[in-house]
Amino acid sequence: MGWIVHKHGVLYSQEYGWDERFEALVSQIAADFINNYHPQKERCWIAEMNGEVVGSVLIVQESEAVAKLRLLLVDPKARGLGLGTRLTEEAIRFAKRTGYEKIVLWTNRVLKEARHIYEKLGFKLIAEEKHNSFGHELVGETWELTL
């Protein structure tokens, strides 16, 4: 979990100029996952390449019927290999096996690569809202996938 928090903070600062409040949000998500972990309904996947951590994604329980996809990230050195898609597909397979009826997620419009993965895998954009977060004016998006 430490890698997930650290890498999100570093990469989103470098790539998007987001401030430490984003890292704080990721820290809270990671802490909530650890403190409230429900092993039958939740998972974290960590991808490695040549012994080095290069990606992650989580599925957390939103409700009995709804899972939430969280913290999808692929290190730049592993991008372009389909790893983000593979991580998301594994999360979807787990959610289906676990009996969830749908998966929801929240992202930001500027995260084009992640949004491309979600759209390619059948997620539908269901809501958008402007917000000022992490030192920037952003457009948040809620996506969902019916399983």
Coordinates of C-alpha atoms in Angstrom, one line a residue:
M1 CA 0.0 0.0 0.0
G2 CA 2.9 2.3 0.7
W3 CA 4.0 2.0 -3.0
I4 CA 0.5 2.8 -4.2
V5 CA 0.4 6.0 -2.1
H6 CA 3.9 7.1 -2.9
K7 CA 3.7 6.4 -6.7
H8 CA 0.3 8.1 -7.0
G9 CA 1.7 11.2 -5.2
V10 CA 4.9 11.3 -7.3
L11 CA 3.3 10.6 -10.7
Y12 CA 0.3 12.8 -10.4
S13 CA 2.5 15.7 -9.2
Q14 CA 4.9 15.2 -12.2
E15 CA 2.3 14.5 -14.8
Y16 CA -0.6 16.7 -13.8
G17 CA 0.8 19.2 -11.2
W18 CA -1.5 17.9 -8.5
D19 CA -0.6 18.9 -5.0
E20 CA -0.2 17.0 -1.8
R21 CA -4.0 16.8 -1.2
F22 CA -4.2 14.2 -3.9
E23 CA -1.6 12.1 -2.1
A24 CA -3.6 12.6 1.1
L25 CA -6.8 11.3 -0.7
V26 CA -4.9 8.2 -1.9
S27 CA -3.6 7.7 1.6
Q28 CA -7.1 7.8 3.0
I29 CA -8.4 5.3 0.4
A30 CA -5.5 2.9 1.2
A31 CA -6.0 3.3 5.0
D32 CA -9.8 2.6 4.6
F33 CA -9.0 -0.5 2.5
I34 CA -6.6 -1.8 5.1
N35 CA -8.8 -0.9 8.1
N36 CA -12.1 -2.2 6.7
Y37 CA -10.8 -5.0 4.5
H38 CA -13.5 -7.6 3.7
P39 CA -11.6 -10.5 2.1
Q40 CA -14.6 -12.1 0.5
K41 CA -15.6 -8.9 -1.3
E42 CA -12.5 -6.8 -1.8
R43 CA -9.1 -7.2 -3.4
C44 CA -5.9 -5.4 -4.3
W45 CA -3.8 -6.4 -7.3
I46 CA -0.2 -5.4 -7.5
A47 CA 1.6 -5.9 -10.9
E48 CA 5.3 -6.6 -11.0
M49 CA 7.7 -6.5 -13.9
N50 CA 11.2 -8.0 -13.5
G51 CA 10.7 -8.0 -9.8
E52 CA 9.7 -4.4 -9.6
V53 CA 6.2 -3.1 -8.7
V54 CA 4.7 -1.3 -11.7
G55 CA 0.9 -1.2 -11.3
S56 CA -2.1 -1.6 -9.0
V57 CA -5.8 -1.5 -8.7
L58 CA -8.4 -2.2 -6.0
I59 CA -11.9 -3.4 -5.8
V60 CA -13.8 -2.3 -2.6
Q61 CA -17.3 -2.9 -1.5
E62 CA -19.6 0.0 -2.0
S63 CA -22.7 -2.0 -1.1
E64 CA -23.8 -5.6 -1.3
A65 CA -24.5 -5.2 -5.0
V66 CA -22.0 -2.5 -6.0
A67 CA -18.2 -2.7 -6.1
K68 CA -16.0 0.3 -6.5
L69 CA -12.8 0.3 -8.7
R70 CA -10.1 2.4 -7.0
L71 CA -6.5 3.5 -7.5
L72 CA -5.7 2.1 -11.0
L73 CA -2.1 3.1 -11.8
V74 CA 0.6 1.9 -14.2
D75 CA 4.2 3.1 -13.8
P76 CA 5.4 5.0 -16.9
K77 CA 8.0 2.3 -17.6
A78 CA 5.2 -0.3 -18.0
R79 CA 2.8 1.7 -20.0
G80 CA 1.8 0.7 -23.4
L81 CA 1.9 -3.0 -22.6
G82 CA -1.8 -3.5 -21.8
L83 CA -1.1 -3.7 -18.1
G84 CA -3.8 -1.2 -17.1
T85 CA -6.4 -3.2 -19.1
R86 CA -5.2 -6.5 -17.6
L87 CA -5.5 -5.2 -14.1
T88 CA -9.0 -3.8 -14.7
E89 CA -10.1 -7.0 -16.4
E90 CA -8.9 -9.0 -13.4
A91 CA -10.9 -6.7 -11.1
I92 CA -14.0 -7.1 -13.2
R93 CA -13.6 -10.9 -13.2
F94 CA -13.3 -10.8 -9.4
A95 CA -16.4 -8.6 -9.1
K96 CA -18.4 -11.0 -11.2
R97 CA -17.3 -14.0 -9.3
T98 CA -18.1 -12.3 -6.0
G99 CA -21.7 -11.6 -7.1
Y100 CA -21.6 -7.8 -7.5
E101 CA -24.2 -6.4 -10.0
K102 CA -22.1 -3.4 -11.1
I103 CA -18.8 -1.6 -10.6
V104 CA -18.6 2.1 -10.2
L105 CA -15.6 4.4 -10.3
W106 CA -14.7 8.1 -10.1
T107 CA -12.0 9.6 -12.2
N108 CA -11.1 12.9 -13.8
R109 CA -11.4 13.9 -17.4
V110 CA -7.7 14.7 -17.7
L111 CA -6.8 11.0 -17.1
K112 CA -7.3 10.1 -20.7
E113 CA -5.5 6.7 -20.7
A114 CA -7.5 5.4 -17.8
R115 CA -10.7 6.7 -19.3
H116 CA -9.8 4.9 -22.5
I117 CA -9.5 1.6 -20.6
Y118 CA -12.8 2.1 -18.9
E119 CA -14.6 2.8 -22.1
K120 CA -13.0 -0.1 -23.9
L121 CA -14.1 -2.5 -21.2
G122 CA -17.7 -1.4 -21.3
F123 CA -18.0 1.2 -18.5
K124 CA -20.4 4.0 -19.2
L125 CA -20.0 7.6 -18.2
I126 CA -23.0 8.5 -16.0
A127 CA -22.2 11.8 -14.4
E128 CA -19.8 14.7 -14.6
E129 CA -19.1 17.6 -12.2
K130 CA -16.6 20.4 -12.1
H131 CA -14.5 20.7 -9.0
N132 CA -11.5 22.5 -7.7
S133 CA -9.2 19.9 -6.2
F134 CA -5.5 19.2 -5.9
G135 CA -4.7 22.8 -6.9
H136 CA -6.6 22.6 -10.2
E137 CA -10.0 23.1 -11.9
L138 CA -11.0 19.6 -12.9
V139 CA -14.0 17.7 -14.2
G140 CA -14.8 14.7 -12.2
E141 CA -16.5 11.7 -13.8
T142 CA -18.5 8.8 -12.5
W143 CA -18.5 5.7 -14.6
E144 CA -20.3 2.4 -14.1
L145 CA -20.3 -1.1 -15.6
T146 CA -23.2 -3.4 -15.3
L147 CA -22.0 -7.0 -14.7

